Coordinates of C-alpha atoms in Angstrom, one line a residue:
X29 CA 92.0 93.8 80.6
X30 CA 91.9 94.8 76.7
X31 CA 93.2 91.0 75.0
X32 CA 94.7 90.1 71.8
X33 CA 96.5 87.2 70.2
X34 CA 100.3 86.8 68.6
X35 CA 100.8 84.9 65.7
X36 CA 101.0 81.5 67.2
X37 CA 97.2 82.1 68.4
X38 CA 98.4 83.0 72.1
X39 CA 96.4 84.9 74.2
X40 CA 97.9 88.3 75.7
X41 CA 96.8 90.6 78.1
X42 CA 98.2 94.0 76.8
X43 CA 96.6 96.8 78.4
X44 CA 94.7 97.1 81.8
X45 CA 91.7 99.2 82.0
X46 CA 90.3 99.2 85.5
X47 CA 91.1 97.3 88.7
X48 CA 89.2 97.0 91.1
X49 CA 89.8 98.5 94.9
X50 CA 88.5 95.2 96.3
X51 CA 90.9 93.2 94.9
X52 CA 94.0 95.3 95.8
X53 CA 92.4 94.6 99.1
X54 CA 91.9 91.3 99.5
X55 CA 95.8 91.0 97.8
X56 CA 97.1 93.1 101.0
X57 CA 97.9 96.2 99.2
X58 CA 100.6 94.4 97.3
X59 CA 100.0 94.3 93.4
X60 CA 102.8 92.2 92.0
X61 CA 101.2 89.8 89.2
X62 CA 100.4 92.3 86.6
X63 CA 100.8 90.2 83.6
X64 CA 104.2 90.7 81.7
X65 CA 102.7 91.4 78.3
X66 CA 100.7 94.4 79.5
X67 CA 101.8 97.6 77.6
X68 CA 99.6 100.3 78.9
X69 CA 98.3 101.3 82.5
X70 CA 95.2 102.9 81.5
X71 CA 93.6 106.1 82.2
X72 CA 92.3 106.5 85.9
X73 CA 92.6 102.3 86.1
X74 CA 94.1 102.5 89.6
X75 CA 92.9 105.7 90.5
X76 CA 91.8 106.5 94.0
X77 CA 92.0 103.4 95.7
X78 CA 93.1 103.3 99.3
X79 CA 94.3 99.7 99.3
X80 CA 97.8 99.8 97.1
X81 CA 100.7 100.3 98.9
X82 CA 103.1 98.4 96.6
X83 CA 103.1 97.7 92.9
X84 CA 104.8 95.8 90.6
X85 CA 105.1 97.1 86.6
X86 CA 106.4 94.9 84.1
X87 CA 109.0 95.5 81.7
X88 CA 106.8 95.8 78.9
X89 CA 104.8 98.8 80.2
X90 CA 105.4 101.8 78.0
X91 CA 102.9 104.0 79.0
X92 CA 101.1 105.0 82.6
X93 CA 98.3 106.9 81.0
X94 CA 96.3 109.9 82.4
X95 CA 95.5 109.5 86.1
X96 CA 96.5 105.7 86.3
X97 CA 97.5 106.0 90.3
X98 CA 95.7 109.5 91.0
X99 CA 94.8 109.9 94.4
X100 CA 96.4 106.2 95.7
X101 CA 96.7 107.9 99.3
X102 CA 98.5 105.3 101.2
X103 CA 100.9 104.0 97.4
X104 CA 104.4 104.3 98.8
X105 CA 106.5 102.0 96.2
X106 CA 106.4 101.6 92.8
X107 CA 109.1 98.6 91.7
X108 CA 109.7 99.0 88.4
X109 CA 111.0 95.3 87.0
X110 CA 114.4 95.4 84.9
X111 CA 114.8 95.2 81.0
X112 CA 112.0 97.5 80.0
X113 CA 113.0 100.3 76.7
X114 CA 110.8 103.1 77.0
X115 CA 107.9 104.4 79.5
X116 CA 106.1 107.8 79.2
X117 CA 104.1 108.7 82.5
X118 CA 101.6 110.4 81.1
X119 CA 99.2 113.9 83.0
X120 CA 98.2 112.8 86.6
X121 CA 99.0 109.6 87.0
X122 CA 100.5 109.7 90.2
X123 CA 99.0 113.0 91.7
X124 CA 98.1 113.4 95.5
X125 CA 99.6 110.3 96.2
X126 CA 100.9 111.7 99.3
X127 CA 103.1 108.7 100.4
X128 CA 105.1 107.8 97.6
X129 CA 108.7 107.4 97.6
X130 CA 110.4 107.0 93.7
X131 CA 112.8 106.5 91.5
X132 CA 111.7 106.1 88.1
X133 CA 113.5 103.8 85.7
X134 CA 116.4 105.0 83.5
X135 CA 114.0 104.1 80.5
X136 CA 111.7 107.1 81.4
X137 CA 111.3 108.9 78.5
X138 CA 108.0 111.4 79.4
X139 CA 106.7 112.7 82.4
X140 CA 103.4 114.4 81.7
X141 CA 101.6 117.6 83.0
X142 CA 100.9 117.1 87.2
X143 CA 102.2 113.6 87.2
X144 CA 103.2 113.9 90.2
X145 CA 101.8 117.0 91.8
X146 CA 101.1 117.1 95.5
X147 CA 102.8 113.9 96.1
X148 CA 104.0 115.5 99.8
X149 CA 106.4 112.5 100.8
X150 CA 108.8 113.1 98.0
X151 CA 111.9 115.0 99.1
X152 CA 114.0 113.8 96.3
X153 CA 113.7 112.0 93.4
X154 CA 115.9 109.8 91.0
X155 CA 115.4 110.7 87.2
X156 CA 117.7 108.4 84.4
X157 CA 119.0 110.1 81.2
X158 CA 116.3 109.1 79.5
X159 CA 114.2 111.7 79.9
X160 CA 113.5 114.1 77.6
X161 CA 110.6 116.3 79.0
X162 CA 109.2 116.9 82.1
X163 CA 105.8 119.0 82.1
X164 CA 104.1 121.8 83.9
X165 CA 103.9 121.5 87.4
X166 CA 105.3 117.5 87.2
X167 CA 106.6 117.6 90.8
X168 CA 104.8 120.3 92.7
X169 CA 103.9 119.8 96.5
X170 CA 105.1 122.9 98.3
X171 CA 108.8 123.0 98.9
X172 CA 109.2 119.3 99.6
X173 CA 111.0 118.4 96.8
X174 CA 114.8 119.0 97.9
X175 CA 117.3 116.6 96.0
X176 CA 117.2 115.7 91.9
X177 CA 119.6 112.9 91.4
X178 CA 120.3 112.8 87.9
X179 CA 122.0 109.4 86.0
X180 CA 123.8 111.8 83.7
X181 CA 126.3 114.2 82.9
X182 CA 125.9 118.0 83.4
X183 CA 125.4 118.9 79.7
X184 CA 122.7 116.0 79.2
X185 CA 120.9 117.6 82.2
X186 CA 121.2 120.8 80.0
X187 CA 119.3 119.9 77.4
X188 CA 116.3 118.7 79.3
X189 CA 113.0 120.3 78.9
X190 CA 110.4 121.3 81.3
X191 CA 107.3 123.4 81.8
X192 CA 107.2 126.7 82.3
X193 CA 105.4 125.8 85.6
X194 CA 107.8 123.5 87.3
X195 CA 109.4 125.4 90.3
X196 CA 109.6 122.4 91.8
X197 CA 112.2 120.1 89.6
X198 CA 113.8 123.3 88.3
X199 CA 114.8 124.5 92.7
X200 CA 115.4 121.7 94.0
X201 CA 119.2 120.6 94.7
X202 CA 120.9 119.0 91.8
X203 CA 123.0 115.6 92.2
X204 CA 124.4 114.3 88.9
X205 CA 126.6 111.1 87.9
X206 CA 129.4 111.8 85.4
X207 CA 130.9 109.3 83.0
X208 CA 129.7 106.4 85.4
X209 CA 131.1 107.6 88.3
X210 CA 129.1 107.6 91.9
X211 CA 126.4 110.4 92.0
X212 CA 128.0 113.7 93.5
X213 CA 126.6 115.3 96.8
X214 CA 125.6 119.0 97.5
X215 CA 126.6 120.1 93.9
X216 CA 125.4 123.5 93.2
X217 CA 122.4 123.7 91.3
X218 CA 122.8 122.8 87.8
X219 CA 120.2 124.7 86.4
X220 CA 118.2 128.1 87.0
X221 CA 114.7 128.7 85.7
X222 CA 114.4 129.7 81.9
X223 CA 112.4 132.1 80.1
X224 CA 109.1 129.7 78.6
X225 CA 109.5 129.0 74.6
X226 CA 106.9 128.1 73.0
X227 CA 105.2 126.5 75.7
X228 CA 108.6 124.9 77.4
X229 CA 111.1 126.0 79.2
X230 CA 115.2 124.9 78.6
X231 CA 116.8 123.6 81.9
X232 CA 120.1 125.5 81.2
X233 CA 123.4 125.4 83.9
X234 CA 123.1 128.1 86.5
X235 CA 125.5 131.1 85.7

């Protein structure tokens, strides 16, 4: 863990750098103790351990950084504990972690570049209205990915931007909530693939 102090000379654990596969292990597979004033998952810090199944991330996480999770085979829940702002999952972290189920907080504000490439278990996928990128190739794994349940309206759907390589997110079968109502089933798709600008491409309603 990288430590500093607050004002009243408090020790706090803010980000976590590496953890190791033996202790995931010995815990069952079941990390739920990460310490509640940890604000970044760091690079590749969980990466490729067989052991988690489950984890636990506080509130106060605003960043999963590059490869946090990568290659996690047998990770199939992420809990993601209430109250939490803002959280950017950043390129990799969760890729090949082919038994993961998710739905990401409604404070998701970023996901990065192949966050979660070739994760084959997900066949749908909860995204909040918080969220106002999703990068290249974020949710490739063949044509798993079927449902995109959205906790927003049609037009802020619309102005959500993707990679130009996201065939994925941008096919799959759109379910939105409107004005707080219950999520809507077997909508037609909201949004058809764009032509890439600058390096992005618009999710825009399908004609």
């Amino acid at each position: 863990f990288k430590r500093t102090t607050d004002n009243q000379g408090n020790l706090l654990y803010t980000d976590i750098l590496f953890y190791p596969k033996g202790l995931a292990k010995d815990k069952g597979g079941i990390i739920d103790n990460l310490p509640e004033t940890l604000t970044t998952i760091g690079g590749a810090a969980f990466s490729n351990n067989p052991y988690i199944t489950e984890i636990h991330i506080p509130a106060s996480v605003t960043l999963i950084d590059a490869s946090a999770f990568a290659n996690c085979s047998h990770l199939k829940t992420l809990v993601f504990k209430a109250g939490g702002t803002t959280l950017k999952i950043g390129d990799y972290a969760f890729q090949n972690c082919t038994e993961l189920s998710l739905t990401l907080p409604a404070y998701t504000t970023e996901i990065g570049n192949y966050a979660f490439y070739d994760c084959d278990n997900l066949t749908s996928v909860t995204i909040g209205n918080s969220v106002t990128s999703i990068g290249d190739y974020a949710f490739e794994s063949g044509d798993n990915l079927q449902h995109v349940y959205y906790g927003g309206t049609e037009a802020q759907l619309s102005t959500l931007t993707i990679g130009p390589s996201s065939a994925g997110i941008v096919d799959a079968k759109r379910h939105y909530e409107s004005d707080g109502s219950a999520l809507q089933k077997y909508v037609r798709p909201v949004f058809s693939k764009a032509r890439p600008m600058r390096g992005t491409a618009a999710m825009a309603p399908a004609p």
